[in-house]
mmCIF file of C-alpha atoms in Angstrom:
data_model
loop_
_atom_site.group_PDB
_atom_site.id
_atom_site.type_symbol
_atom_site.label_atom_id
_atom_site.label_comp_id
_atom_site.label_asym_id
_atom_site.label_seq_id
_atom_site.Cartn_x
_atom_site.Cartn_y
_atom_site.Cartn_z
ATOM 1 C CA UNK A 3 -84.862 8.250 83.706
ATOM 2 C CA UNK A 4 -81.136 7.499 83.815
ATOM 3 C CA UNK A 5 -79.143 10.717 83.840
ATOM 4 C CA UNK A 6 -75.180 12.321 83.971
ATOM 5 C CA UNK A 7 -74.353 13.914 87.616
ATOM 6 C CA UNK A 8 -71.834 16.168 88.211
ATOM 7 C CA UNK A 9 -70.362 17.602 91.366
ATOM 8 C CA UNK A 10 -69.815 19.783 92.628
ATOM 9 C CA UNK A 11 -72.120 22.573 91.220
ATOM 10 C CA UNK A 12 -69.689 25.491 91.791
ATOM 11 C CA UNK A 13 -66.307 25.351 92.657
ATOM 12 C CA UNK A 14 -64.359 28.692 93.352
ATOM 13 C CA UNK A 15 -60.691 28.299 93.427
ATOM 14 C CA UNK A 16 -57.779 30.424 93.665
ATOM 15 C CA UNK A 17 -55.046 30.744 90.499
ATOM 16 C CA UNK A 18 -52.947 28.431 90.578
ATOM 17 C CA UNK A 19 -54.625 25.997 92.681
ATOM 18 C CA UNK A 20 -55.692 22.055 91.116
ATOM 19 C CA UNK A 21 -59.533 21.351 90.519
ATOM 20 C CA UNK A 22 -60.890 17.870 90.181
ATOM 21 C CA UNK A 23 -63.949 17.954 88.587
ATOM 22 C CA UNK A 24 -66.239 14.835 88.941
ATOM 23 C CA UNK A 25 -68.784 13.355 86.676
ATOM 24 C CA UNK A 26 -70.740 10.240 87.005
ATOM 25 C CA UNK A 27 -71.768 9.092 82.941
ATOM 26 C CA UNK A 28 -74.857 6.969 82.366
ATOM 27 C CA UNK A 29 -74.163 3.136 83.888
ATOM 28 C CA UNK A 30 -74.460 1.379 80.621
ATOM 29 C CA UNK A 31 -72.363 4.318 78.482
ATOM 30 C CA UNK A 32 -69.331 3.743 77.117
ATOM 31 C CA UNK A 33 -68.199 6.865 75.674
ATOM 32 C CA UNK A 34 -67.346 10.272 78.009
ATOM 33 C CA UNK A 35 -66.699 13.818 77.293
ATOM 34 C CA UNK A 36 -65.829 17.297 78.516
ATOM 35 C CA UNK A 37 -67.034 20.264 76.960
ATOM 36 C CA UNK A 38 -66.482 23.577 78.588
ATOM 37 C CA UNK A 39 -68.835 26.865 77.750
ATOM 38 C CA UNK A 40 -67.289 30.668 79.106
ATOM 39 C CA UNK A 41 -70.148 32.875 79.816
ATOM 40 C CA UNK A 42 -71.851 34.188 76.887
ATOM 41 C CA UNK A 43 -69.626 31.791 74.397
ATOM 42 C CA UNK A 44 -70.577 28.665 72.688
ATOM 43 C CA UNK A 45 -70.101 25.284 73.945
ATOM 44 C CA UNK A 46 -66.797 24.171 73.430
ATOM 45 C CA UNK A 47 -65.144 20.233 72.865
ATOM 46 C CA UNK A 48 -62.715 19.767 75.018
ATOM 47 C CA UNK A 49 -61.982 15.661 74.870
ATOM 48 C CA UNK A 50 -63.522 12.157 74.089
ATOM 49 C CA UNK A 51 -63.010 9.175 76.082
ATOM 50 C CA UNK A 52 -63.310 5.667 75.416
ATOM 51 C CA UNK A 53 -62.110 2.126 76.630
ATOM 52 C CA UNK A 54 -59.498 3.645 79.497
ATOM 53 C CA UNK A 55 -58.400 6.407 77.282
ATOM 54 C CA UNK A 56 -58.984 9.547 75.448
ATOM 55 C CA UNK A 57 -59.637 9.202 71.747
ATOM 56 C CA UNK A 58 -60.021 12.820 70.354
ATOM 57 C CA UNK A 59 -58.592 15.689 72.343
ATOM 58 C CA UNK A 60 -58.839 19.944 71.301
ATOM 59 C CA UNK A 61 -56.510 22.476 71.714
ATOM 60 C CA UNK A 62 -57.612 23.817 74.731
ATOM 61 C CA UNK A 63 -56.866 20.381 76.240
ATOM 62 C CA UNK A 64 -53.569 21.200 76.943
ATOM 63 C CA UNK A 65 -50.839 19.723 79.672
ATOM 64 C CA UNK A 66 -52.801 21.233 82.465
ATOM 65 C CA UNK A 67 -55.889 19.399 81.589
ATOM 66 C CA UNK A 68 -56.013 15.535 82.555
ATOM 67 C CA UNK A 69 -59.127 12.838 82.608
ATOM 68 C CA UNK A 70 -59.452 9.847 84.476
ATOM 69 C CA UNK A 71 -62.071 6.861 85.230
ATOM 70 C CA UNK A 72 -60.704 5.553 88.660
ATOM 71 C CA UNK A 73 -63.085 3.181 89.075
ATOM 72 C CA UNK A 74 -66.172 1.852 86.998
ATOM 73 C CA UNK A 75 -68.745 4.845 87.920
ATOM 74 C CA UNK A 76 -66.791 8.236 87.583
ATOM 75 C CA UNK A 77 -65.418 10.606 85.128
ATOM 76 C CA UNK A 78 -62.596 12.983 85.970
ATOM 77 C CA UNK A 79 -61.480 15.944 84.889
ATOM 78 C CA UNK A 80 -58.412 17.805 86.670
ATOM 79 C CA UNK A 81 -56.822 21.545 85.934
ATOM 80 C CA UNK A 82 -53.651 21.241 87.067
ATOM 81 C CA UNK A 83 -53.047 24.961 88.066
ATOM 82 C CA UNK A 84 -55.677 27.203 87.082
ATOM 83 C CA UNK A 85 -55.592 30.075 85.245
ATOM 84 C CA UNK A 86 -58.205 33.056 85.693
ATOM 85 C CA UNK A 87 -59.390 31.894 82.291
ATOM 86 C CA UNK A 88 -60.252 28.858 83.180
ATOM 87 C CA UNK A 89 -63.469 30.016 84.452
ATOM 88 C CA UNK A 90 -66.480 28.592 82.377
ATOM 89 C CA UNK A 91 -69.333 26.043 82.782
ATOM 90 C CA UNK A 92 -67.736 22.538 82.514
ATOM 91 C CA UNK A 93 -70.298 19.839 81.326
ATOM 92 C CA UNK A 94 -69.836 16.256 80.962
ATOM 93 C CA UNK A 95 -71.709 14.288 78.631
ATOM 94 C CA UNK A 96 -71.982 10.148 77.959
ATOM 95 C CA UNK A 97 -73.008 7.798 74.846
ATOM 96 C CA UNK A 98 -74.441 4.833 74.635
ATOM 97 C CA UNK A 99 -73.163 1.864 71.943
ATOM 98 C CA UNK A 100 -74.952 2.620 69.208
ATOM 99 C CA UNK A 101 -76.726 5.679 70.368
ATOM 100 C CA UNK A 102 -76.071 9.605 68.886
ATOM 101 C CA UNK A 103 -77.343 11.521 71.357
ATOM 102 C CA UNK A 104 -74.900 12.631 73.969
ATOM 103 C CA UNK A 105 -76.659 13.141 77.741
ATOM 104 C CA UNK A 106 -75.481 15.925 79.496
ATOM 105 C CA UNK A 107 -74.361 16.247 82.625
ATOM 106 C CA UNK A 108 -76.088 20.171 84.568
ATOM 107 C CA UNK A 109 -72.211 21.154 85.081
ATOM 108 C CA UNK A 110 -69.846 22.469 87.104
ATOM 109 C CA UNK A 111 -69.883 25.798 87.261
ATOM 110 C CA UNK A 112 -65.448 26.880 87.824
ATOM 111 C CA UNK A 113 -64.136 30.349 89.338
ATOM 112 C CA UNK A 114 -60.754 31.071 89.461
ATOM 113 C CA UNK A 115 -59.839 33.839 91.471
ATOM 114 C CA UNK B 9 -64.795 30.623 58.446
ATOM 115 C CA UNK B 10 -66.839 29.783 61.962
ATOM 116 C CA UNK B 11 -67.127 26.345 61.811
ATOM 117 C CA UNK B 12 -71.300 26.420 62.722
ATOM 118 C CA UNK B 13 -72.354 29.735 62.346
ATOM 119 C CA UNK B 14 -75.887 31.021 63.505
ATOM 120 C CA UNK B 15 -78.079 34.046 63.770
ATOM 121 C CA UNK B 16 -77.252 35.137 67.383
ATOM 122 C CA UNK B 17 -81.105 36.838 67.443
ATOM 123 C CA UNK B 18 -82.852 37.641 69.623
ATOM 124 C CA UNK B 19 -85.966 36.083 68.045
ATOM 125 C CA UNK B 20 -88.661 37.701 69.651
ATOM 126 C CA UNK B 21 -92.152 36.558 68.474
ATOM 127 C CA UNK B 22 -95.733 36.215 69.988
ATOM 128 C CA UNK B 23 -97.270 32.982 71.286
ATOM 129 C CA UNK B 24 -98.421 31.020 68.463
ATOM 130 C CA UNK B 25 -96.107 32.501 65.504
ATOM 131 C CA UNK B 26 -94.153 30.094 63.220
ATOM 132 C CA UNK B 27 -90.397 31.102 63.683
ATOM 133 C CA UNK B 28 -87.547 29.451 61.802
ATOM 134 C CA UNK B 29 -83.778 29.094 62.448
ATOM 135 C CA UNK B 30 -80.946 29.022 60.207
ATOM 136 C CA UNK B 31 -77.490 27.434 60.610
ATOM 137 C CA UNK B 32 -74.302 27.050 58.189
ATOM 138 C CA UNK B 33 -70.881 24.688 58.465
ATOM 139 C CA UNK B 34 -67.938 24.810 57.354
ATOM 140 C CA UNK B 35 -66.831 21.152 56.813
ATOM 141 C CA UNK B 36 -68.067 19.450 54.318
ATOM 142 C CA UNK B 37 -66.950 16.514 55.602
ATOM 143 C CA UNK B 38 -69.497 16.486 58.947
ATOM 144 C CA UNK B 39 -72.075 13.514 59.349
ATOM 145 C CA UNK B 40 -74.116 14.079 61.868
ATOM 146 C CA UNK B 41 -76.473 17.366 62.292
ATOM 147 C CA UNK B 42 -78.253 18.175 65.491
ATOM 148 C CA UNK B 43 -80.490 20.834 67.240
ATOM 149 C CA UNK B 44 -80.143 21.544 70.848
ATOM 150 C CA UNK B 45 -81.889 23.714 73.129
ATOM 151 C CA UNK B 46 -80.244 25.820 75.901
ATOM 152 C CA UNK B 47 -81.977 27.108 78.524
ATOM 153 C CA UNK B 48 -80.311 29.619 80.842
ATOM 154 C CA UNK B 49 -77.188 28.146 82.739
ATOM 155 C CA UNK B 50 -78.185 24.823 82.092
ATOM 156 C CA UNK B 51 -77.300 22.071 79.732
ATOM 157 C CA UNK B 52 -77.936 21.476 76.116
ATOM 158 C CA UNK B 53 -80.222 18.953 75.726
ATOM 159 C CA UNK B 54 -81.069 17.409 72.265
ATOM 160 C CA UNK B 55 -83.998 18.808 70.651
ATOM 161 C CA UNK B 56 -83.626 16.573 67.560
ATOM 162 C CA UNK B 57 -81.230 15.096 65.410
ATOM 163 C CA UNK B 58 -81.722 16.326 61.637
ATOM 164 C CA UNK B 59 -81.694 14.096 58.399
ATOM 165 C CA UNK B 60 -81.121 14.876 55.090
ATOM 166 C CA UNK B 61 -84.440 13.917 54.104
ATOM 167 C CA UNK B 62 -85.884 16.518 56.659
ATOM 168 C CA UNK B 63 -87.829 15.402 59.598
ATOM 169 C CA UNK B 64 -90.496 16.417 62.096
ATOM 170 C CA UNK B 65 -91.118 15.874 65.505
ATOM 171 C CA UNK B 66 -94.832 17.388 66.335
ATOM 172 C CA UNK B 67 -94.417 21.016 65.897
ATOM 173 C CA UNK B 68 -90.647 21.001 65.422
ATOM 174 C CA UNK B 69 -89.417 20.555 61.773
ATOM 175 C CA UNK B 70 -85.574 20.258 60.261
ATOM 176 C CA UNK B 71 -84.502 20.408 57.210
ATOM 177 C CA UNK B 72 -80.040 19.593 55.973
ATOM 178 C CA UNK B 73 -79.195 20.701 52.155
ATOM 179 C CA UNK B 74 -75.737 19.078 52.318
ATOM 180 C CA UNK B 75 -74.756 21.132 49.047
ATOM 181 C CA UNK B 76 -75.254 24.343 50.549
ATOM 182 C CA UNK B 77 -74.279 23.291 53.851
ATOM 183 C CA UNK B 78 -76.897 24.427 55.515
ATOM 184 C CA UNK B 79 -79.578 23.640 58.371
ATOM 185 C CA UNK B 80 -82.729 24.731 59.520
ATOM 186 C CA UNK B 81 -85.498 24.540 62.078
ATOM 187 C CA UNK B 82 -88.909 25.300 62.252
ATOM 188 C CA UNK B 83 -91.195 25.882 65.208
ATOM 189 C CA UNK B 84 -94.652 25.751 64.633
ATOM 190 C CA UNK B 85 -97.430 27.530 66.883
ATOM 191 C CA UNK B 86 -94.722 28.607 69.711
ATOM 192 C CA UNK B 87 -95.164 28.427 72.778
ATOM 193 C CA UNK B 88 -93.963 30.520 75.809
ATOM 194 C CA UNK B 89 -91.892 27.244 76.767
ATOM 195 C CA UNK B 90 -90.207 27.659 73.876
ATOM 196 C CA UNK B 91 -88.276 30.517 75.162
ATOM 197 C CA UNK B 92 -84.137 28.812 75.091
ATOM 198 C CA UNK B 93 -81.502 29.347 73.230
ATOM 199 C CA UNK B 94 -81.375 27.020 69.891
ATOM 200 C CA UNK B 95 -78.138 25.435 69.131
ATOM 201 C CA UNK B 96 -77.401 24.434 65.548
ATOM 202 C CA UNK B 97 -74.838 21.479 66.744
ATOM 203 C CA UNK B 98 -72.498 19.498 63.878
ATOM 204 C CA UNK B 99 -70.414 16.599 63.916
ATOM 205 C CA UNK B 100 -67.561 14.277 62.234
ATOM 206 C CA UNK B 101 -66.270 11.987 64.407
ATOM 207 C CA UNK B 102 -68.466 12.076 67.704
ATOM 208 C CA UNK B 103 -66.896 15.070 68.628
ATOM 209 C CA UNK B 104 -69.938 18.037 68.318
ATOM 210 C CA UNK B 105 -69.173 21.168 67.053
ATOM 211 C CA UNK B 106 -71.786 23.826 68.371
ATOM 212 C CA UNK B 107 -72.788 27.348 67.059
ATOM 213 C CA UNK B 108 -73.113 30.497 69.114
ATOM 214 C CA UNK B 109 -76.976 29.608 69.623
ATOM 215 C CA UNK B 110 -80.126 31.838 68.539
ATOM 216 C CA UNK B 111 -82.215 33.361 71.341
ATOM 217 C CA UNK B 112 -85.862 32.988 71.195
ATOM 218 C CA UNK B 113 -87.895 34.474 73.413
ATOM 219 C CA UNK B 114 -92.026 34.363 72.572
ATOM 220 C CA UNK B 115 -93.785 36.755 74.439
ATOM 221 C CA UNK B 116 -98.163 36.542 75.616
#
């Protein structure tokens, strides 16, 4: 069964330091998200992606925060310089044309020291 | 106003009890209504999607009163794999809105 992959499991990373966090969506998916989760808190949106560029974006998405497809299998999502706050699960998650049901990637787990 | 608001539990019931959920939003303007299930450090993963005229999926029932705003789920005979966190998940665009999540944990 196709599924979203995400690497690496656990990144720890000093404040202030850039994290690239890498997804690879469902081949035949067209539409890409991040959603982040802080331990013990809900699931949270961060963006929507579709066609080479983001279509919905929240507030936590801020100027730090950037996603890219390089090429035509992964999803990116950087941190500029992280903050201690930062820390959370980060999941990825893909949708097919047509489909409602997002897949989710198992996440990245992010530590900033 | 939370914008999906749930029961944070725990649920704690015995194999084979009948346990139901309940979930409110806050816009009335959301289309699409979900349940997810959570299981410790992991990722949601879609339980079912839930229709206004109520559906079921083997021992897994939800029911949407789009007046009231409201959402349930039902679990029939649980099972010990049932044991997850529930999330009552909302949307308007495709952007999904989630709720804290409710705890069950069904004990032998």
């Amino acid at each position: 069964e196709p599924e979203v992959t995400q690497t690496p499991s656990h990144q720890v990373t000093q404040m202030g330091q850039e994290v690239i966090l890498r997804c690879v969506p469902i081949s035949n998916h067209l539409y890409f998200y991040w959603y982040r989760q802080i331990l013990g808190q809900k699931v949270e949106f961060l963006v929507s992606f579709y066609n080479n560029e983001i279509s919905e974006k929240s507030e936590i998405f801020d100027d730090q925060f950037s996603v890219e497809r390089p090429d035509g299998s992964n999803f990116t999502l950087k941190i500029r310089s992280t903050k201690l706050e930062d820390s959370a699960m980060y999941f990825c998650a893909s949708l097919g044309q047509g489909g409602n049901e997002q897949f989710f990637g198992p996440g990245t787990r992010l530590t900033v020291l | 106003r939370k914008e999906v608001e749930q029961d944070p539990g725990p649920f704690n019931v015995p194999e084979g009890a009948t346990v139901a959920f309940n979930c409110t939003y806050s816009n009335s303007a959301s289309q699409s209504f979900f349940w997810y299930r959570q299981d410790c450090r992991k990722e949601p993963k879609l339980l079912m999607s839930v229709y206004s005229s109520g559906n079921e999926d083997g021992r897994f029932t939800a029911q949407l009163n789009r007046a009231s705003q409201y959402i349930s789920l039902l679990i029939r005979d649980s099972k010990l794999s049932d044991s997850a966190t529930y999330l009552c998940v909302v949307a308007n665009t495709d952007k999904l809105i989630f709720g804290t999540g409710t705890r069950l944990q069904v004990f032998p």
